[in-house]
N, CA and C atoms as an extended XYZ file, in Angstrom:
558
Properties=species:S:1:pos:R:3:atomname:S:1:resname:S:1:resid:I:1 pbc="F F F"
N         1.086       -4.994        8.543 N   MET     1
C         0.236       -3.973        8.107 CA  MET     1
C         0.739       -2.543        8.501 C   MET     1
N         0.485       -1.504        7.635 N   ARG     2
C         0.963       -0.236        7.893 CA  ARG     2
C        -0.267        0.710        7.978 C   ARG     2
N        -0.285        1.405        9.145 N   VAL     3
C        -1.481        2.348        9.337 CA  VAL     3
C        -0.978        3.895        9.666 C   VAL     3
N        -1.603        4.734        9.025 N   LEU     4
C        -1.415        6.249        9.146 CA  LEU     4
C        -2.256        6.673       10.180 C   LEU     4
N        -1.909        7.190       11.321 N   GLY     5
C        -2.793        7.691       12.371 CA  GLY     5
C        -2.690        9.247       12.173 C   GLY     5
N        -3.779        9.778       12.402 N   ILE     6
C        -4.062       11.294       12.308 CA  ILE     6
C        -4.612       11.866       13.531 C   ILE     6
N        -4.229       12.883       14.027 N   ASP     7
C        -4.784       13.698       15.134 CA  ASP     7
C        -5.062       15.037       14.491 C   ASP     7
N        -6.164       15.240       14.031 N   PRO     8
C        -6.508       16.473       13.273 CA  PRO     8
C        -6.723       17.786       14.138 C   PRO     8
N        -6.329       18.892       13.537 N   GLY     9
C        -6.449       20.219       14.099 CA  GLY     9
C        -6.273       21.119       13.114 C   GLY     9
N        -6.820       22.384       13.109 N   SER    10
C        -6.737       23.230       12.191 CA  SER    10
C        -5.372       24.177       12.220 C   SER    10
N        -4.715       24.003       13.417 N   ARG    11
C        -3.492       24.703       13.661 CA  ARG    11
C        -2.360       23.728       13.722 C   ARG    11
N        -2.555       22.561       14.207 N   HIS    12
C        -1.552       21.513       14.263 CA  HIS    12
C        -2.259       20.181       14.071 C   HIS    12
N        -1.760       19.612       12.987 N   THR    13
C        -2.312       18.161       12.612 CA  THR    13
C        -1.110       17.154       12.767 C   THR    13
N        -1.285       16.264       13.694 N   GLY    14
C        -0.110       15.247       13.931 CA  GLY    14
C        -0.446       14.060       13.083 C   GLY    14
N         0.595       13.464       12.571 N   TYR    15
C         0.404       12.250       11.784 CA  TYR    15
C         1.494       11.318       12.250 C   TYR    15
N         1.330        9.964       12.195 N   GLY    16
C         2.182        8.958       12.759 CA  GLY    16
C         1.866        7.725       11.931 C   GLY    16
N         2.945        7.004       11.224 N   VAL    17
C         2.824        5.877       10.475 CA  VAL    17
C         3.432        4.728       11.174 C   VAL    17
N         2.766        3.718       11.473 N   VAL    18
C         3.337        2.587       12.155 CA  VAL    18
C         3.158        1.263       11.421 C   VAL    18
N         4.137        0.482       11.441 N   ASP    19
C         4.111       -0.855       10.769 CA  ASP    19
C         3.937       -1.931       11.973 C   ASP    19
N         3.125       -3.011       11.615 N   ALA    20
C         2.954       -4.033       12.603 CA  ALA    20
C         3.477       -5.213       11.709 C   ALA    20
N         4.363       -6.010       12.530 N   LYS    21
C         4.836       -7.380       11.770 CA  LYS    21
C         4.732       -8.377       13.056 C   LYS    21
N         3.535       -9.063       13.060 N   GLY    22
C         3.321       -9.992       14.286 CA  GLY    22
C         3.033       -9.088       15.353 C   GLY    22
N         3.780       -9.090       16.495 N   SER    23
C         3.397       -8.271       17.621 CA  SER    23
C         4.323       -7.148       17.660 C   SER    23
N         5.391       -7.071       16.840 N   LYS    24
C         6.310       -5.828       16.725 CA  LYS    24
C         5.729       -4.669       15.979 C   LYS    24
N         5.842       -3.632       16.696 N   LEU    25
C         5.357       -2.256       16.123 CA  LEU    25
C         6.700       -1.407       15.840 C   LEU    25
N         6.807       -0.877       14.592 N   THR    26
C         7.815       -0.067       14.180 CA  THR    26
C         7.318        1.183       13.701 C   THR    26
N         7.982        2.474       14.255 N   LEU    27
C         7.640        3.683       13.727 CA  LEU    27
C         8.283        4.075       12.418 C   LEU    27
N         7.466        4.329       11.382 N   VAL    28
C         8.053        4.575       10.038 CA  VAL    28
C         8.240        6.140        9.866 C   VAL    28
N         7.262        6.828       10.240 N   ALA    29
C         7.295        8.282       10.075 CA  ALA    29
C         6.362        8.961       11.093 C   ALA    29
N         6.722       10.266       11.546 N   CYS    30
C         5.735       10.901       12.306 CA  CYS    30
C         6.174       12.488       12.239 C   CYS    30
N         5.187       13.358       12.602 N   GLY    31
C         5.456       14.755       12.481 CA  GLY    31
C         4.120       15.465       12.799 C   GLY    31
N         4.251       16.726       12.736 N   THR    32
C         3.203       17.692       12.790 CA  THR    32
C         3.024       18.757       11.735 C   THR    32
N         1.922       18.846       11.095 N   LEU    33
C         1.724       19.843       10.026 CA  LEU    33
C         1.268       21.023       10.775 C   LEU    33
N         2.032       22.196       10.645 N   SER    34
C         1.560       23.412       11.395 CA  SER    34
C         1.519       24.558       10.439 C   SER    34
N         0.433       24.719        9.582 N   PRO    35
C         0.459       25.739        8.511 CA  PRO    35
C         0.619       27.268        9.032 C   PRO    35
N         0.362       27.612       10.189 N   GLY    36
C         0.613       28.807       10.575 CA  GLY    36
C        -0.750       29.584       11.003 C   GLY    36
N        -0.840       30.091       12.232 N   ASP    37
C        -1.897       30.499       12.892 CA  ASP    37
C        -2.528       31.843       12.099 C   ASP    37
N        -1.635       32.643       11.529 N   ALA    38
C        -2.002       33.769       10.911 CA  ALA    38
C        -2.752       33.571        9.555 C   ALA    38
N        -2.462       32.427        8.942 N   LEU    39
C        -3.224       32.253        7.755 CA  LEU    39
C        -4.642       32.034        7.753 C   LEU    39
N        -5.362       32.420        6.704 N   PRO    40
C        -6.892       32.046        6.652 CA  PRO    40
C        -7.220       30.566        6.785 C   PRO    40
N        -8.241       30.403        7.464 N   LEU    41
C        -8.632       28.808        7.608 CA  LEU    41
C        -8.459       28.122        6.256 C   LEU    41
N        -9.112       28.617        5.193 N   ALA    42
C        -9.084       27.867        3.972 CA  ALA    42
C        -7.724       27.446        3.521 C   ALA    42
N        -6.658       28.454        3.623 N   VAL    43
C        -5.272       28.094        3.402 CA  VAL    43
C        -4.706       27.073        4.290 C   VAL    43
N        -4.971       27.142        5.474 N   ARG    44
C        -4.512       26.219        6.490 CA  ARG    44
C        -5.035       24.789        6.170 C   ARG    44
N        -6.393       24.696        5.781 N   LEU    45
C        -6.904       23.325        5.578 CA  LEU    45
C        -6.304       22.754        4.260 C   LEU    45
N        -6.015       23.657        3.236 N   GLY    46
C        -5.337       23.262        1.856 CA  GLY    46
C        -3.938       22.812        2.323 C   GLY    46
N        -3.306       23.407        3.186 N   ARG    47
C        -1.901       22.895        3.447 CA  ARG    47
C        -1.854       21.534        4.274 C   ARG    47
N        -2.824       21.430        5.095 N   ILE    48
C        -2.832       20.211        5.805 CA  ILE    48
C        -3.236       19.033        4.993 C   ILE    48
N        -4.270       19.301        3.960 N   HIS    49
C        -4.690       18.320        2.994 CA  HIS    49
C        -3.316       17.936        2.128 C   HIS    49
N        -2.705       19.007        1.673 N   ALA    50
C        -1.498       18.708        0.786 CA  ALA    50
C        -0.447       17.886        1.576 C   ALA    50
N        -0.167       18.336        2.865 N   GLY    51
C         0.863       17.624        3.625 CA  GLY    51
C         0.558       16.261        3.861 C   GLY    51
N        -0.733       15.914        4.007 N   LEU    52
C        -1.119       14.447        4.271 CA  LEU    52
C        -1.124       13.709        2.988 C   LEU    52
N        -1.523       14.370        2.085 N   VAL    53
C        -1.349       13.647        0.579 CA  VAL    53
C         0.032       13.297        0.317 C   VAL    53
N         1.035       14.209        0.729 N   ASP    54
C         2.546       13.887        0.629 CA  ASP    54
C         2.837       12.691        1.517 C   ASP    54
N         2.304       12.783        2.842 N   VAL    55
C         2.626       11.663        3.786 CA  VAL    55
C         2.181       10.197        3.191 C   VAL    55
N         1.019       10.224        2.620 N   VAL    56
C         0.424        9.088        2.102 CA  VAL    56
C         1.296        8.628        0.965 C   VAL    56
N         1.729        9.473       -0.058 N   ALA    57
C         2.450        9.085       -1.167 CA  ALA    57
C         3.719        8.539       -0.623 C   ALA    57
N         4.447        9.013        0.378 N   ARG    58
C         5.836        8.669        0.906 CA  ARG    58
C         5.721        7.317        1.649 C   ARG    58
N         4.622        7.150        2.309 N   THR    59
C         4.607        5.976        3.316 CA  THR    59
C         3.658        4.752        2.817 C   THR    59
N         2.869        5.019        1.892 N   SER    60
C         1.927        3.993        1.452 CA  SER    60
C         1.214        3.239        2.482 C   SER    60
N         0.370        3.908        3.345 N   PRO    61
C        -0.263        3.006        4.412 CA  PRO    61
C        -1.452        2.209        3.730 C   PRO    61
N        -1.828        1.186        4.392 N   GLU    62
C        -2.824        0.305        4.147 CA  GLU    62
C        -4.293        0.778        4.703 C   GLU    62
N        -4.160        1.521        5.714 N   ALA    63
C        -5.232        2.049        6.345 CA  ALA    63
C        -4.974        3.370        7.141 C   ALA    63
N        -6.063        4.054        7.278 N   VAL    64
C        -6.003        5.352        8.089 CA  VAL    64
C        -6.774        5.421        9.342 C   VAL    64
N        -6.251        5.808       10.423 N   SER    65
C        -7.046        5.858       11.665 CA  SER    65
C        -7.192        7.296       12.175 C   SER    65
N        -8.389        7.841       12.213 N   VAL    66
C        -8.406        9.180       12.607 CA  VAL    66
C        -9.199        9.285       13.899 C   VAL    66
N        -8.893       10.270       14.746 N   GLU    67
C        -9.631       10.457       15.944 CA  GLU    67
C       -10.882       11.101       15.630 C   GLU    67
N       -12.015       10.717       16.256 N   GLU    68
C       -13.347       11.285       16.124 CA  GLU    68
C       -13.405       12.674       16.612 C   GLU    68
N       -14.402       13.552       16.268 N   VAL    69
C       -14.678       14.860       16.896 CA  VAL    69
C       -15.156       14.660       18.206 C   VAL    69
N       -14.643       15.236       19.219 N   TYR    70
C       -15.053       15.181       20.524 CA  TYR    70
C       -16.209       16.244       20.620 C   TYR    70
N       -17.102       16.221       21.693 N   HIS    71
C       -18.048       17.048       21.968 CA  HIS    71
C       -17.611       18.351       22.585 C   HIS    71
N       -17.296       19.374       21.923 N   ALA    72
C       -16.648       20.652       22.517 CA  ALA    72
C       -17.801       21.552       23.063 C   ALA    72
N       -17.351       22.385       24.054 N   VAL    73
C       -18.340       23.304       24.574 CA  VAL    73
C       -18.499       24.446       23.512 C   VAL    73
N       -17.461       24.796       22.949 N   ASN    74
C       -17.379       25.805       21.966 CA  ASN    74
C       -17.779       25.301       20.571 C   ASN    74
N       -18.943       25.552       20.137 N   ALA    75
C       -19.363       25.102       18.788 CA  ALA    75
C       -18.498       25.600       17.660 C   ALA    75
N       -17.998       26.695       17.649 N   ARG    76
C       -17.173       27.150       16.567 CA  ARG    76
C       -15.834       26.245       16.505 C   ARG    76
N       -15.182       26.103       17.765 N   SER    77
C       -14.001       25.219       17.683 CA  SER    77
C       -14.322       23.770       17.196 C   SER    77
N       -15.551       23.337       17.613 N   ALA    78
C       -15.982       21.888       17.015 CA  ALA    78
C       -16.082       21.963       15.533 C   ALA    78
N       -16.602       22.902       14.991 N   LEU    79
C       -16.746       23.139       13.532 CA  LEU    79
C       -15.425       23.292       12.861 C   LEU    79
N       -14.562       24.150       13.375 N   VAL    80
C       -13.311       24.168       12.711 CA  VAL    80
C       -12.481       22.850       12.780 C   VAL    80
N       -12.640       22.205       13.928 N   LEU    81
C       -11.878       20.820       14.005 CA  LEU    81
C       -12.568       19.832       12.951 C   LEU    81
N       -13.793       19.940       12.892 N   GLY    82
C       -14.616       19.101       11.870 CA  GLY    82
C       -14.033       19.307       10.481 C   GLY    82
N       -13.622       20.646       10.229 N   GLN    83
C       -13.334       20.909        8.810 CA  GLN    83
C       -11.823       20.498        8.665 C   GLN    83
N       -11.092       20.496        9.728 N   ALA    84
C        -9.634       19.962        9.633 CA  ALA    84
C        -9.637       18.319        9.332 C   ALA    84
N       -10.700       17.726       10.137 N   ARG    85
C       -10.847       16.201        9.988 CA  ARG    85
C       -11.289       15.975        8.503 C   ARG    85
N       -12.110       16.897        8.005 N   GLY    86
C       -12.563       16.733        6.566 CA  GLY    86
C       -11.344       16.788        5.621 C   GLY    86
N       -10.419       17.585        5.788 N   ALA    87
C        -9.301       17.772        4.916 CA  ALA    87
C        -8.362       16.559        4.967 C   ALA    87
N        -8.344       15.888        6.289 N   ALA    88
C        -7.608       14.765        6.524 CA  ALA    88
C        -8.348       13.461        5.853 C   ALA    88
N        -9.643       13.443        5.958 N   LEU    89
C       -10.475       12.317        5.229 CA  LEU    89
C       -10.322       12.367        3.855 C   LEU    89
N       -10.347       13.599        3.229 N   VAL    90
C       -10.344       13.697        1.777 CA  VAL    90
C        -8.908       13.291        1.203 C   VAL    90
N        -7.863       13.637        2.139 N   ALA    91
C        -6.564       13.146        1.753 CA  ALA    91
C        -6.555       11.659        1.580 C   ALA    91
N        -7.088       10.936        2.510 N   ALA    92
C        -6.981        9.453        2.707 CA  ALA    92
C        -7.928        8.983        1.524 C   ALA    92
N        -9.170        9.572        1.292 N   ALA    93
C       -10.090        9.066        0.402 CA  ALA    93
C        -9.559        9.188       -1.076 C   ALA    93
N        -8.882       10.273       -1.224 N   GLY    94
C        -8.278       10.453       -2.628 CA  GLY    94
C        -7.341        9.456       -2.999 C   GLY    94
N        -6.723        8.802       -2.016 N   SER    95
C        -5.821        7.813       -2.228 CA  SER    95
C        -6.436        6.378       -2.149 C   SER    95
N        -7.670        6.259       -2.041 N   SER    96
C        -8.540        5.028       -1.981 CA  SER    96
C        -8.018        4.197       -0.795 C   SER    96
N        -7.709        4.755        0.245 N   ILE    97
C        -7.269        4.129        1.526 CA  ILE    97
C        -8.582        4.030        2.467 C   ILE    97
N        -8.761        2.950        3.037 N   GLU    98
C        -9.920        2.798        3.940 CA  GLU    98
C        -9.600        3.613        5.364 C   GLU    98
N       -10.660        4.383        5.718 N   VAL    99
C       -10.385        5.134        6.974 CA  VAL    99
C       -11.321        4.638        7.930 C   VAL    99
N       -10.697        4.544        9.277 N   PHE   100
C       -11.394        4.223       10.472 CA  PHE   100
C       -11.356        5.311       11.492 C   PHE   100
N       -12.371        5.433       12.271 N   GLU   101
C       -12.492        6.334       13.191 CA  GLU   101
C       -12.584        5.873       14.577 C   GLU   101
N       -12.005        6.407       15.520 N   TYR   102
C       -11.945        6.010       16.949 CA  TYR   102
C       -12.196        7.204       17.873 C   TYR   102
N       -12.907        7.070       18.886 N   ALA   103
C       -13.159        8.047       19.963 CA  ALA   103
C       -11.714        8.181       20.685 C   ALA   103
N       -11.371        9.447       21.126 N   ALA   104
C       -10.195        9.832       21.978 CA  ALA   104
C       -10.131        8.800       23.080 C   ALA   104
N       -11.231        8.432       23.735 N   SER   105
C       -11.141        7.532       24.851 CA  SER   105
C       -10.697        6.109       24.394 C   SER   105
N       -11.273        5.772       23.138 N   GLU   106
C       -10.931        4.374       22.684 CA  GLU   106
C        -9.459        4.401       22.316 C   GLU   106
N        -8.875        5.385       21.835 N   ILE   107
C        -7.402        5.408       21.479 CA  ILE   107
C        -6.654        5.247       22.666 C   ILE   107
N        -7.027        6.156       23.788 N   LYS   108
C        -6.357        6.117       25.061 CA  LYS   108
C        -6.262        4.690       25.707 C   LYS   108
N        -7.505        4.088       25.528 N   ARG   109
C        -7.592        2.768       26.138 CA  ARG   109
C        -6.794        1.677       25.482 C   ARG   109
N        -6.717        1.777       24.178 N   ALA   110
C        -5.884        0.803       23.296 CA  ALA   110
C        -4.466        1.005       23.641 C   ALA   110
N        -3.960        2.217       24.056 N   VAL   111
C        -2.606        2.438       24.239 CA  VAL   111
C        -2.207        2.209       25.692 C   VAL   111
N        -3.003        2.674       26.522 N   SER   112
C        -2.570        2.700       28.004 CA  SER   112
C        -3.339        1.885       28.902 C   SER   112
N        -4.521        1.326       28.363 N   GLY   113
C        -5.378        0.565       29.264 CA  GLY   113
C        -6.460        1.349       30.019 C   GLY   113
N        -6.443        2.724       29.856 N   SER   114
C        -7.422        3.650       30.438 CA  SER   114
C        -7.916        4.609       29.528 C   SER   114
N        -9.180        4.759       29.360 N   GLY   115
C        -9.852        5.759       28.350 CA  GLY   115
C        -9.584        7.164       28.947 C   GLY   115
N        -9.155        7.330       30.185 N   ARG   116
C        -9.090        8.669       30.732 CA  ARG   116
C        -7.563        8.976       31.005 C   ARG   116
N        -6.737        8.270       30.400 N   ALA   117
C        -5.158        8.618       30.508 CA  ALA   117
C        -4.904        9.986       30.090 C   ALA   117
N        -3.913       10.558       30.762 N   GLY   118
C        -3.402       11.844       30.257 CA  GLY   118
C        -2.414       11.834       29.184 C   GLY   118
N        -2.107       12.918       28.645 N   LYS   119
C        -1.162       13.043       27.530 CA  LYS   119
C         0.211       12.370       28.005 C   LYS   119
N         0.621       12.638       29.150 N   GLU   120
C         2.040       12.033       29.459 CA  GLU   120
C         1.976       10.485       29.668 C   GLU   120
N         0.926       10.013       30.108 N   GLN   121
C         0.772        8.583       30.199 CA  GLN   121
C         0.785        8.020       28.863 C   GLN   121
N        -0.046        8.564       27.876 N   VAL   122
C        -0.110        8.042       26.428 CA  VAL   122
C         1.260        8.011       25.866 C   VAL   122
N         1.959        9.150       26.092 N   SER   123
C         3.274        9.340       25.490 CA  SER   123
C         4.221        8.239       25.911 C   SER   123
N         4.219        8.086       27.350 N   ARG   124
C         5.139        7.091       27.825 CA  ARG   124
C         4.771        5.592       27.209 C   ARG   124
N         3.414        5.283       27.121 N   MET   125
C         3.029        3.975       26.566 CA  MET   125
C         3.401        3.742       25.168 C   MET   125
N         3.256        4.946       24.402 N   VAL   126
C         3.641        4.861       22.966 CA  VAL   126
C         5.088        4.628       22.862 C   VAL   126
N         5.898        5.246       23.656 N   SER   127
C         7.407        4.941       23.652 CA  SER   127
C         7.648        3.581       24.010 C   SER   127
N         6.981        3.093       24.990 N   MET   128
C         7.191        1.613       25.430 CA  MET   128
C         6.821        0.750       24.427 C   MET   128
N         5.616        0.848       23.648 N   LEU   129
C         5.099       -0.103       22.832 CA  LEU   129
C         5.994        0.043       21.452 C   LEU   129
N         6.631        1.095       21.088 N   LEU   130
C         7.534        1.194       19.957 CA  LEU   130
C         8.965        0.855       20.246 C   LEU   130
N         9.323        0.912       21.607 N   GLY   131
C        10.769        0.627       21.941 CA  GLY   131
C        11.612        1.875       21.667 C   GLY   131
N        11.092        3.042       21.407 N   VAL   132
C        11.876        4.152       21.104 CA  VAL   132
C        11.233        5.249       21.757 C   VAL   132
N        12.177        6.416       21.879 N   GLU   133
C        11.592        7.695       22.271 CA  GLU   133
C        10.880        8.218       21.092 C   GLU   133
N         9.677        8.756       21.246 N   VAL   134
C         8.875        9.238       20.202 CA  VAL   134
C         9.384       10.573       19.840 C   VAL   134
N         9.877       10.690       18.513 N   PRO   135
C        10.305       12.108       18.090 CA  PRO   135
C         9.108       12.854       17.932 C   PRO   135
N         9.163       14.221       18.081 N   GLY   136
C         7.914       14.989       17.703 CA  GLY   136
C         7.199       15.494       18.852 C   GLY   136
N         6.088       16.158       18.656 N   ASP   137
C         5.491       16.685       19.863 CA  ASP   137
C         4.119       15.895       20.246 C   ASP   137
N         3.226       16.464       20.987 N   GLU   138
C         2.079       15.834       21.493 CA  GLU   138
C         1.058       15.374       20.361 C   GLU   138
N         1.052       16.322       19.262 N   HIS   139
C         0.107       15.900       18.180 CA  HIS   139
C         0.673       14.717       17.421 C   HIS   139
N         1.791       14.682       17.215 N   ALA   140
C         2.471       13.462       16.553 CA  ALA   140
C         2.222       12.165       17.334 C   ALA   140
N         2.587       12.307       18.701 N   CYS   141
C         2.360       11.237       19.573 CA  CYS   141
C         0.823       10.737       19.528 C   CYS   141
N        -0.082       11.738       19.634 N   ASP   142
C        -1.455       11.343       19.556 CA  ASP   142
C        -1.869       10.564       18.316 C   ASP   142
N        -1.175       11.001       17.251 N   ALA   143
C        -1.420       10.471       15.912 CA  ALA   143
C        -0.893        8.913       15.912 C   ALA   143
N         0.362        8.806       16.382 N   ILE   144
C         0.828        7.492       16.582 CA  ILE   144
C        -0.077        6.498       17.370 C   ILE   144
N        -0.587        7.123       18.505 N   ALA   145
C        -1.508        6.306       19.339 CA  ALA   145
C        -2.774        5.993       18.567 C   ALA   145
N        -3.195        6.748       17.770 N   ALA   146
C        -4.423        6.462       16.916 CA  ALA   146
C        -4.016        5.240       15.853 C   ALA   146
N        -2.762        5.291       15.387 N   ALA   147
C        -2.315        4.096       14.413 CA  ALA   147
C        -2.335        2.950       15.283 C   ALA   147
N        -1.784        3.020       16.475 N   ILE   148
C        -1.489        1.743       17.256 CA  ILE   148
C        -2.932        1.281       17.696 C   ILE   148
N        -3.885        2.152       17.942 N   CYS   149
C        -5.237        1.800       18.262 CA  CYS   149
C        -5.743        0.851       17.101 C   CYS   149
N        -5.630        1.428       15.866 N   HIS   150
C        -6.332        0.466       14.665 CA  HIS   150
C        -5.582       -0.691       14.581 C   HIS   150
N        -4.193       -0.806       14.799 N   LEU   151
C        -3.495       -2.068       14.648 CA  LEU   151
C        -4.018       -3.071       15.719 C   LEU   151
N        -4.041       -2.549       16.982 N   ASN   152
C        -4.602       -3.389       18.039 CA  ASN   152
C        -6.010       -4.004       17.697 C   ASN   152
N        -6.879       -3.116       17.149 N   ARG   153
C        -8.155       -3.499       16.871 CA  ARG   153
C        -8.262       -4.514       15.590 C   ARG   153
N        -7.307       -4.309       14.664 N   ALA   154
C        -7.201       -5.150       13.370 CA  ALA   154
C        -6.757       -6.584       13.820 C   ALA   154
N        -5.925       -6.702       14.920 N   ARG   155
C        -5.288       -7.840       15.330 CA  ARG   155
C        -6.170       -8.617       16.111 C   ARG   155
N        -7.273       -8.161       16.609 N   MET   156
C        -8.304       -8.920       17.502 CA  MET   156
C        -8.775      -10.167       16.688 C   MET   156
N        -8.776      -11.272       17.510 N   PRO   157
C        -9.442      -12.393       16.740 CA  PRO   157
C       -10.827      -12.187       16.503 C   PRO   157
N       -11.135      -12.563       15.414 N   ALA   158
C       -12.651      -12.523       15.026 CA  ALA   158
C       -13.311      -13.852       15.188 C   ALA   158
N       -14.550      -13.804       15.746 N   THR   159
C       -15.396      -15.027       15.845 CA  THR   159
C       -16.538      -14.994       14.931 C   THR   159
N       -16.428      -14.311       13.749 N   GLY   160
C       -17.503      -14.278       12.939 CA  GLY   160
C       -17.634      -12.867       12.372 C   GLY   160
N       -18.569      -12.853       11.326 N   ALA   161
C       -18.674      -11.352       10.661 CA  ALA   161
C       -19.147      -10.422       11.686 C   ALA   161
N       -20.008      -10.780       12.667 N   ALA   162
C       -20.486       -9.730       13.416 CA  ALA   162
C       -19.362       -9.163       14.286 C   ALA   162
N       -18.577       -9.969       14.836 N   SER   163
C       -17.466       -9.310       15.648 CA  SER   163
C       -16.410       -8.530       14.795 C   SER   163
N       -16.268       -8.802       13.558 N   ALA   164
C       -15.451       -7.981       12.756 CA  ALA   164
C       -16.028       -6.649       12.625 C   ALA   164
N       -17.353       -6.478       12.430 N   VAL   165
C       -17.871       -5.265       12.431 CA  VAL   165
C       -17.849       -4.601       13.800 C   VAL   165
N       -17.892       -5.228       14.785 N   LEU   166
C       -17.774       -4.418       16.062 CA  LEU   166
C       -16.380       -3.980       16.358 C   LEU   166
N       -15.309       -4.751       15.931 N   ARG   167
C       -14.085       -4.308       16.247 CA  ARG   167
C       -13.370       -3.358       15.413 C   ARG   167
N       -13.937       -3.137       14.115 N   MET   168
C       -13.422       -2.097       13.381 CA  MET   168
C       -14.625       -1.373       12.607 C   MET   168
N       -14.756       -0.114       12.794 N   ARG   169
C       -15.845        0.753       12.242 CA  ARG   169
C       -15.234        1.578       11.164 C   ARG   169
N       -15.462        1.354        9.723 N   PRO   170
C       -15.079        2.264        8.855 CA  PRO   170
C       -15.719        3.551        8.914 C   PRO   170
N       -15.180        4.609        8.534 N   ALA   171
C       -15.675        5.935        8.690 CA  ALA   171
C       -16.966        6.160        7.872 C   ALA   171
N       -17.317        5.357        6.761 N   VAL   172
C       -18.420        5.611        6.054 CA  VAL   172
C       -19.184        4.221        6.204 C   VAL   172
N       -20.214        4.364        6.849 N   VAL   173
C       -21.059        3.081        7.194 CA  VAL   173
C       -22.439        3.377        6.471 C   VAL   173
N       -22.927        2.359        5.888 N   PRO   174
C       -24.241        2.567        5.275 CA  PRO   174
C       -25.416        2.663        6.347 C   PRO   174
N       -26.382        3.513        6.170 N   PRO   175
C       -27.306        3.654        7.285 CA  PRO   175
C       -28.098        2.261        7.485 C   PRO   175
N       -28.366        1.964        8.619 N   ARG   176
C       -29.313        0.941        9.058 CA  ARG   176
C       -30.749        1.252        8.947 C   ARG   176
N       -31.472        0.285        8.508 N   PRO   177
C       -32.995        0.543        8.698 CA  PRO   177
C       -33.458        0.828        9.999 C   PRO   177
N       -34.401        1.712       10.166 N   ALA   178
C       -34.985        2.011       11.574 CA  ALA   178
C       -35.596        0.851       12.020 C   ALA   178
N       -35.350        0.608       13.356 N   ALA   179
C       -35.973       -0.578       14.170 CA  ALA   179
C       -37.402       -0.043       14.378 C   ALA   179
N       -38.388       -1.092       14.290 N   LYS   180
C       -39.794       -0.820       14.727 CA  LYS   180
C       -39.954       -0.904       16.204 C   LYS   180
N       -40.526        0.075       16.712 N   ARG   181
C       -40.697        0.199       18.095 CA  ARG   181
C       -42.226       -0.368       18.511 C   ARG   181
N       -42.287       -1.057       19.565 N   THR   182
C       -43.462       -1.592       19.908 CA  THR   182
C       -43.775       -1.172       21.439 C   THR   182
N       -44.846       -0.778       21.709 N   ARG   183
C       -45.172       -0.395       23.101 CA  ARG   183
C       -45.702       -1.536       23.750 C   ARG   183
N       -45.244       -1.573       25.044 N   ARG   184
C       -45.718       -2.627       25.901 CA  ARG   184
C       -47.040       -2.123       26.720 C   ARG   184
N       -47.899       -2.977       27.033 N   ALA   185
C       -49.047       -2.669       27.661 CA  ALA   185
C       -48.537       -2.519       29.160 C   ALA   185
N       -49.130       -1.340       29.770 N   PRO   186
C       -48.698       -1.114       31.281 CA  PRO   186
C       -49.206       -2.132       32.230 C   PRO   186
């Protein structure tokens, strides 16, 4: 299985493509798209989208793994990050590739064993899992970690349809009907 991991950002969007054959992980490609801080946001988003479309065309991933938006203190930063994620999601959706989202803590846990691991620990573990020094910067490394996270989740043994749903959450999930609430007598 080949997975494209994306670490979205409006200034730097990391990508990493990882192959899994059995338990062996191989780095196919990685890098960081940095459109330029001085450009207007719309232009940066367009360049991120175009860059990811190019990566998808060159590497032909079977799935895309994207880090979810974290809860930021600054609402504007969260909004801009969400727009960068949107550009990434559209690049994958335009190629009809299924997209999966994972929380940053889930990605860290899948790679290092701890959801609170620091960037250096994640980088060391990514290098160990791939058996190579990771080329690129922290954004590319985070994207590779997102790809590894999905590969680990996809390889988990399933014990039925319910566990398959729990182990992999597609980015687009149909809404569940609201559960009825009943009040208990005091």
